Amino acid sequence: MIVVLRPDATESDLEQVIEKIQELGLTPHVSRGVTRTIVGCIGDEDRLREVPMLSFPAVETILPVEKPYKLAAREFAAGDTVVKLREAAGGVGDGAIHVIAGPCSVESREMILDTAESVKQAGAVALRGGAFKPRTSPYSFRGLGPQALEYLAEARARTGLPVVTEVLDTRQVEVVAQTADVLQIGARNMQNFALLSEAGEAGKPVLLKRGLSATLEEFLLAAEYILSRGNRNVILCERGIRTFERALRFSLDIGAVPFLKKETHLPVVIDPSHAAGRRDLVIPIALAGVAAGADGLLVETHPDPDRARSDGDQSLTLGTFASLMEQVKQIAAALGRSLATAAA
Amino acid sequence: MIVVLRPDATESDLEQVIEKIQELGLTPHVSRGVTRTIVGCIGDEDRLREVPMLSFPAVETILPVEKPYKLAAREFAAGDTVVKLREAAGGVGDGAIHVIAGPCSVESREMILDTAESVKQAGAVALRGGAFKPRTSPYSFRGLGPQALEYLAEARARTGLPVVTEVLDTRQVEVVAQTADVLQIGARNMQNFALLSEAGEAGKPVLLKRGLSATLEEFLLAAEYILSRGNRNVILCERGIRTFERALRFSLDIGAVPFLKKETHLPVVIDPSHAAGRRDLVIPIALAGVAAGADGLLVETHPDPDRARSDGDQSLTLGTFASLMEQVKQIAAALGRSLATAAA
Amino acid sequence: MIVVLRPDATESDLEQVIEKIQELGLTPHVSRGVTRTIVGCIGDEDRLREVPMLSFPAVETILPVEKPYKLAAREFAAGDTVVKLREAAGGVGDGAIHVIAGPCSVESREMILDTAESVKQAGAVALRGGAFKPRTSPYSFRGLGPQALEYLAEARARTGLPVVTEVLDTRQVEVVAQTADVLQIGARNMQNFALLSEAGEAGKPVLLKRGLSATLEEFLLAAEYILSRGNRNVILCERGIRTFERALRFSLDIGAVPFLKKETHLPVVIDPSHAAGRRDLVIPIALAGVAAGADGLLVETHPDPDRARSDGDQSLTLGTFASLMEQVKQIAAALGRSLATAAA
Amino acid sequence: MIVVLRPDATESDLEQVIEKIQELGLTPHVSRGVTRTIVGCIGDEDRLREVPMLSFPAVETILPVEKPYKLAAREFAAGDTVVKLREAAGGVGDGAIHVIAGPCSVESREMILDTAESVKQAGAVALRGGAFKPRTSPYSFRGLGPQALEYLAEARARTGLPVVTEVLDTRQVEVVAQTADVLQIGARNMQNFALLSEAGEAGKPVLLKRGLSATLEEFLLAAEYILSRGNRNVILCERGIRTFERALRFSLDIGAVPFLKKETHLPVVIDPSHAAGRRDLVIPIALAGVAAGADGLLVETHPDPDRARSDGDQSLTLGTFASLMEQVKQIAAALGRSLATAAA
């Protein structure tokens, strides 16, 4: 942490700042510039992070030097974290492209069984499907709940595909974790800290979506909540941020993909469906994510999207999904990567 | 809902759209323009809200006409909703300016008792103070928890000030509601729909903060979650949105105040402290909020902000708070309004 | 400027950085922290500002300490800059609230003469009116051009009100400056650096609007362009920024007002009309600006806004404008300020 | 254009609206919904675009149906517009990937000649290089001006590469157009309408960069300014938008690429350098752009970026550029496309 003093700070102002820093058990290091004096604070920056240094009238600004996340930082781990999805050989982060597909919400037993078969056939390595749905309006369809979890379990039993499903409430974590192979935490809950902590203790990998206005630092701190509970299996998912542009539903932050790959050892996938908001833009965005270095995709697919109860506009048909997979395979090969394959 | 067809839509495309609308129990109303044909859908717009109309290749866009919130809409209520804070004569929304003040978090028994006395003396009508704190980093101070609730109850017993405190987790709602006079839902939980529903059933007024990237429509829909559970006592709080500008912590959306006052019958307060992020900008922003028509303020004050365990940089000293109150009184008078006074 | 090295930087990495800093004529000051080493650079920070320090693989980040603007910084001037509008006694920045009013564009001789009389009567100290209008679409009305300048001159001759009018193109500066008392530079031209430079040499005060996505630092640097040409008469105008919220046309950044008043000696006015985008929200936003400490207002008024050729939705009628002035007067008085009055 | 009336609008309110619409030469088409009445306006929507309909108190909102751009709309042209760069066989928009490369600014004769040779060898089809540079600070290096144009001409003479260079000021258009093969209009000038018009008449293709907070609609309207002057050779360039995220310099709006390809017949390229702001993120973003369907890239390259006078941090070395080209070639092939080759 560096404390920058105002140009008009006096020696006595400086002494007060130094005293405060020492009081916190840190060592001050003064550097006098031409117009401003700065004080570097040597020691554990965390001790200073919440100290209201701006309360000193002579302090102009504070510049943090250390990163606030530790376990999520790339330097923490020896290599890339690989998150296994069930008993498969590899896992997300192993270099291959992992595609997770399925409907926004599980609408019936038949539709989820059909979807599971189809996406498996097209090459998906996991099945997504919402049992509990977060909805902006209280009047919208909010999922079939526990019944949907049963259908998902049946789909897994038939296809072998591990199940990724969302958890919305701390009180649901236990029941969802009984069925799910991966707990999904949605964008709107990225800073639901109680839920993050609970998910960190549920013993299942977590797919964490970036909040729609979360900075990448906040995103990594949200992952840190889960990691700090002893759960090292976190998959980060970029799904579009909220910007001034409303032509598409969200603006997928493509630069976040290579940035995160440098900054953290955790695997990174993208969700092109929520960013696009409309079916015909999903494939180009998905391919862009792969080209940018993502470890996988989370894609909404539906056997009959025109009759979907939620997100129908942005869901791929099963046929279009198969075409996407073909293109992903080509792009992956061009990059010297491959498409992950489901466990036998 | 209006369905806009592409310029090249054929008669058969139009027929398909009409059929779909009729199938949903709505009446289509076709209007042929010079380049585009549009179809108005007469009936309950909610039936159409989640139908993936963009699935029809001939559909260019969908224009909603009705608002998705009902109970929060101004036309729903005969006049302004007045939210009583305990047994006081008036309430937030009655025309007077209600100021709620106190520390970011309750740090000790002594500090909350001192603060309560001081803010009461300066004219605050309620005491705020966090027992459970949402923190971006898992390594930050997260509040004293249940102990803090006891201290708040004691402060209320001494001063008569009703207590506003945050609830973070559905599992905490019951215990927090036993002490709190008003449940606060923070910005990061504005779309924690399980929490909204739970708070809607707790039998206490709710102070709902706007999410940092929530549109005003989403803000009103979050209120609708609470209202739809039978709780009509919702106070909306604008606390700054996230924009590209980082010179201040957040950008207080001042235009949201008069907009909400027109759009809804619910009372609107502002939180100048989180928007400013630094003490010396809190008062001008607070006064701006009052001038724009807010029903009240939620202000962070601390007996010794330089030693606060959270948000010290943006907390007013008790002396500065008294000065703010004096200025609010003047501005209120200039607008033909007055400062609310605490119940005797 | 502080150079932060990566945790794994070696001594040899550090030496290279030190060498580079010395090569630039600056003195390096090394501070070794627990995980990272930082190097403060003592001397003229400008020399380092454009040096690609991130090219050194061991450099993690660069933290600027000095501000990039000099002439615009508060410490540059002894007190507040007061920008005189013609021969009036006072000027914008002298503590009184200066209101500049008039139509979006000058639509006819009669309308501008009428407006000038009315706004003067209501207490405005200057007349605004566009002769050359920047329009998003090439098919929109773009102003009456030179003819409008003549009408504005006539309005000034009749009322004594100085004229504020926009200049869009470097080639127009000379002709507009012949008539205008104040040159306005619009939001979309805030980083039209050629225009800023030209306006800086035209010998007339400049009212500079903040770009719709300009940071406050960029805003002050745009002012610096004008100041650095020897023109010290710059009025800053906050007119709303572009955010994700589209319920209003723009989000007026109310916090920018007190921030700028601290950061610079230049006067600050707000334009509530463009932020609101609709008439019924203009007054609350205007009052908020005054309460936040603005030196004045720039308000769109029109004798018959329902027939205006541009911005009619957000223009006040002359009657409503008079009511706004009454309220501004009250708020100003509550703050111990007053409404500026036109030169006799 | 559809006029939506408030729920409480009376028959007489409706009549006034109808009268206004008829007065403008349009045909009103009334549709009575359950809570709101709407009026479709049949005829030329442009006539209504600037009419202040919100002035009618009974009008709640206005929904535009037609798009405000005509010449830029996909339906205007029979197929994709192909912009030829000099006498080459093909052009940008012909399906092949066109890469334009070169330094941020031309710093010396030698460096631009070297760069031109190298980028040509690596497969670039055009040379970029700034003679006149827009700079946020008045104290930054602003390019070598006319001298740089001469060097660029010499580089072209030697390599055959057409020259893309920026024009900042209407007064420079003529002189820049004498040398440049393509006029570049930068992001900060995207709504410098005088410059757009002038560039539209200069007889050279225009590479138009998206403003950093311009919506895609505004971007297409800026192109419309150029097109409406009779110049059909416009290349659109997405270069990153300004959002709340500051980890990277800008957020490249990857979804804009497929959106624009559907919405307009004009070719679309991306500039990964400005979005990334740092060298190590340029390649992944560039590849993402290609995968998303861009027609080309605009990339900053420099023979010695560590000593560049501007944008050194984000410039590729000539070696890294060659590696990028290799990867682009692979990705293009995976998509069934190819890399454009320079004219012999």
mmCIF file with all atom_site columns, C-alpha atoms in Angstrom, chain A residues 2 4 6-7 29-36 38 40-44 60-61 63-67 75 242-246 263, chain C residues 2 4 6-7 29-36 38 40-44 60-61 63-67 75 242-246 263:
data_model
loop_
_atom_site.group_PDB
_atom_site.id
_atom_site.type_symbol
_atom_site.label_atom_id
_atom_site.label_alt_id
_atom_site.label_comp_id
_atom_site.label_asym_id
_atom_site.label_entity_id
_atom_site.label_seq_id
_atom_site.pdbx_PDB_ins_code
_atom_site.Cartn_x
_atom_site.Cartn_y
_atom_site.Cartn_z
_atom_site.occupancy
_atom_site.B_iso_or_equiv
_atom_site.pdbx_formal_charge
_atom_site.auth_seq_id
_atom_site.auth_comp_id
_atom_site.auth_asym_id
_atom_site.auth_atom_id
_atom_site.pdbx_PDB_model_num
ATOM 1  C CA . ILE A 1 2   ? 1.361   3.399   -0.922  1.00 0.00 ? 2   ILE A CA 1
ATOM 2  C CA . VAL A 1 4   ? 0.316   9.634   -1.464  1.00 0.00 ? 4   VAL A CA 1
ATOM 3  C CA . ARG A 1 6   ? -1.061  16.184  -0.987  1.00 0.00 ? 6   ARG A CA 1
ATOM 4  C CA . PRO A 1 7   ? 1.409   18.719  -2.401  1.00 0.00 ? 7   PRO A CA 1
ATOM 5  C CA . HIS A 1 29  ? 9.276   3.946   3.672   1.00 0.00 ? 29  HIS A CA 1
ATOM 6  C CA . VAL A 1 30  ? 9.283   7.613   2.725   1.00 0.00 ? 30  VAL A CA 1
ATOM 7  C CA . SER A 1 31  ? 10.054  8.797   -0.785  1.00 0.00 ? 31  SER A CA 1
ATOM 8  C CA . ARG A 1 32  ? 10.081  12.534  -1.465  1.00 0.00 ? 32  ARG A CA 1
ATOM 9  C CA . GLY A 1 33  ? 9.146   13.461  -5.031  1.00 0.00 ? 33  GLY A CA 1
ATOM 10 C CA . VAL A 1 34  ? 9.247   16.863  -6.666  1.00 0.00 ? 34  VAL A CA 1
ATOM 11 C CA . THR A 1 35  ? 5.720   17.870  -5.729  1.00 0.00 ? 35  THR A CA 1
ATOM 12 C CA . ARG A 1 36  ? 4.441   15.012  -3.599  1.00 0.00 ? 36  ARG A CA 1
ATOM 13 C CA . ILE A 1 38  ? 4.771   9.148   -0.857  1.00 0.00 ? 38  ILE A CA 1
ATOM 14 C CA . GLY A 1 40  ? 5.357   2.898   1.048   1.00 0.00 ? 40  GLY A CA 1
ATOM 15 C CA . CYS A 1 41  ? 4.045   0.557   3.765   1.00 0.00 ? 41  CYS A CA 1
ATOM 16 C CA . ILE A 1 42  ? 6.108   -2.572  4.164   1.00 0.00 ? 42  ILE A CA 1
ATOM 17 C CA . GLY A 1 43  ? 4.460   -5.572  5.786   1.00 0.00 ? 43  GLY A CA 1
ATOM 18 C CA . ASP A 1 44  ? 1.074   -7.249  5.533   1.00 0.00 ? 44  ASP A CA 1
ATOM 19 C CA . GLU A 1 60  ? -4.521  12.547  -1.260  1.00 0.00 ? 60  GLU A CA 1
ATOM 20 C CA . THR A 1 61  ? -4.924  8.938   -2.258  1.00 0.00 ? 61  THR A CA 1
ATOM 21 C CA . LEU A 1 63  ? -2.529  3.003   -4.028  1.00 0.00 ? 63  LEU A CA 1
ATOM 22 C CA . PRO A 1 64  ? -2.816  -0.718  -3.257  1.00 0.00 ? 64  PRO A CA 1
ATOM 23 C CA . VAL A 1 65  ? 0.177   -2.758  -4.396  1.00 0.00 ? 65  VAL A CA 1
ATOM 24 C CA . GLU A 1 66  ? -0.735  -6.289  -3.358  1.00 0.00 ? 66  GLU A CA 1
ATOM 25 C CA . LYS A 1 67  ? -3.734  -8.108  -4.797  1.00 0.00 ? 67  LYS A CA 1
ATOM 26 C CA . GLU A 1 75  ? 1.192   -17.627 -8.194  1.00 0.00 ? 75  GLU A CA 1
ATOM 27 C CA . ARG A 1 242 ? -23.879 -4.810  -18.403 1.00 0.00 ? 242 ARG A CA 1
ATOM 28 C CA . THR A 1 243 ? -22.814 -1.808  -20.431 1.00 0.00 ? 243 THR A CA 1
ATOM 29 C CA . PHE A 1 244 ? -24.533 1.107   -22.148 1.00 0.00 ? 244 PHE A CA 1
ATOM 30 C CA . GLU A 1 245 ? -25.028 -1.064  -25.245 1.00 0.00 ? 245 GLU A CA 1
ATOM 31 C CA . ARG A 1 246 ? -28.420 -2.755  -25.330 1.00 0.00 ? 246 ARG A CA 1
ATOM 32 C CA . GLU A 1 263 ? -4.212  -13.872 -13.450 1.00 0.00 ? 263 GLU A CA 1
ATOM 33 C CA . ILE C 1 2   ? 5.599   4.094   -9.065  1.00 0.00 ? 2   ILE C CA 1
ATOM 34 C CA . VAL C 1 4   ? 5.410   -2.245  -9.156  1.00 0.00 ? 4   VAL C CA 1
ATOM 35 C CA . ARG C 1 6   ? 5.938   -8.881  -10.077 1.00 0.00 ? 6   ARG C CA 1
ATOM 36 C CA . PRO C 1 7   ? 6.491   -11.149 -7.060  1.00 0.00 ? 7   PRO C CA 1
ATOM 37 C CA . HIS C 1 29  ? 13.821  4.971   -5.115  1.00 0.00 ? 29  HIS C CA 1
ATOM 38 C CA . VAL C 1 30  ? 13.534  1.281   -4.309  1.00 0.00 ? 30  VAL C CA 1
ATOM 39 C CA . SER C 1 31  ? 11.246  -0.050  -1.603  1.00 0.00 ? 31  SER C CA 1
ATOM 40 C CA . ARG C 1 32  ? 11.221  -3.779  -0.922  1.00 0.00 ? 32  ARG C CA 1
ATOM 41 C CA . GLY C 1 33  ? 7.924   -5.087  0.416   1.00 0.00 ? 33  GLY C CA 1
ATOM 42 C CA . VAL C 1 34  ? 7.090   -8.549  1.662   1.00 0.00 ? 34  VAL C CA 1
ATOM 43 C CA . THR C 1 35  ? 6.028   -9.949  -1.705  1.00 0.00 ? 35  THR C CA 1
ATOM 44 C CA . ARG C 1 36  ? 6.674   -7.158  -4.169  1.00 0.00 ? 36  ARG C CA 1
ATOM 45 C CA . ILE C 1 38  ? 8.307   -1.112  -5.874  1.00 0.00 ? 38  ILE C CA 1
ATOM 46 C CA . GLY C 1 40  ? 9.351   5.265   -6.946  1.00 0.00 ? 40  GLY C CA 1
ATOM 47 C CA . CYS C 1 41  ? 10.526  7.598   -9.701  1.00 0.00 ? 41  CYS C CA 1
ATOM 48 C CA . ILE C 1 42  ? 11.570  11.010  -8.490  1.00 0.00 ? 42  ILE C CA 1
ATOM 49 C CA . GLY C 1 43  ? 11.579  13.849  -10.974 1.00 0.00 ? 43  GLY C CA 1
ATOM 50 C CA . ASP C 1 44  ? 9.280   15.019  -13.731 1.00 0.00 ? 44  ASP C CA 1
ATOM 51 C CA . GLU C 1 60  ? 3.292   -5.772  -13.022 1.00 0.00 ? 60  GLU C CA 1
ATOM 52 C CA . THR C 1 61  ? 1.769   -2.331  -13.045 1.00 0.00 ? 61  THR C CA 1
ATOM 53 C CA . LEU C 1 63  ? 0.825   3.729   -10.527 1.00 0.00 ? 63  LEU C CA 1
ATOM 54 C CA . PRO C 1 64  ? 0.776   7.414   -11.469 1.00 0.00 ? 64  PRO C CA 1
ATOM 55 C CA . VAL C 1 65  ? 1.233   9.770   -8.525  1.00 0.00 ? 65  VAL C CA 1
ATOM 56 C CA . GLU C 1 66  ? 1.103   13.199  -10.124 1.00 0.00 ? 66  GLU C CA 1
ATOM 57 C CA . LYS C 1 67  ? -1.976  14.488  -11.893 1.00 0.00 ? 67  LYS C CA 1
ATOM 58 C CA . GLU C 1 75  ? -3.364  24.321  -6.652  1.00 0.00 ? 75  GLU C CA 1
ATOM 59 C CA . ARG C 1 242 ? -23.875 7.472   -20.487 1.00 0.00 ? 242 ARG C CA 1
ATOM 60 C CA . THR C 1 243 ? -24.527 4.514   -18.241 1.00 0.00 ? 243 THR C CA 1
ATOM 61 C CA . PHE C 1 244 ? -26.476 1.276   -18.471 1.00 0.00 ? 244 PHE C CA 1
ATOM 62 C CA . GLU C 1 245 ? -29.613 3.116   -17.286 1.00 0.00 ? 245 GLU C CA 1
ATOM 63 C CA . ARG C 1 246 ? -31.796 4.325   -20.134 1.00 0.00 ? 246 ARG C CA 1
ATOM 64 C CA . GLU C 1 263 ? -10.144 19.485  -7.841  1.00 0.00 ? 263 GLU C CA 1
#
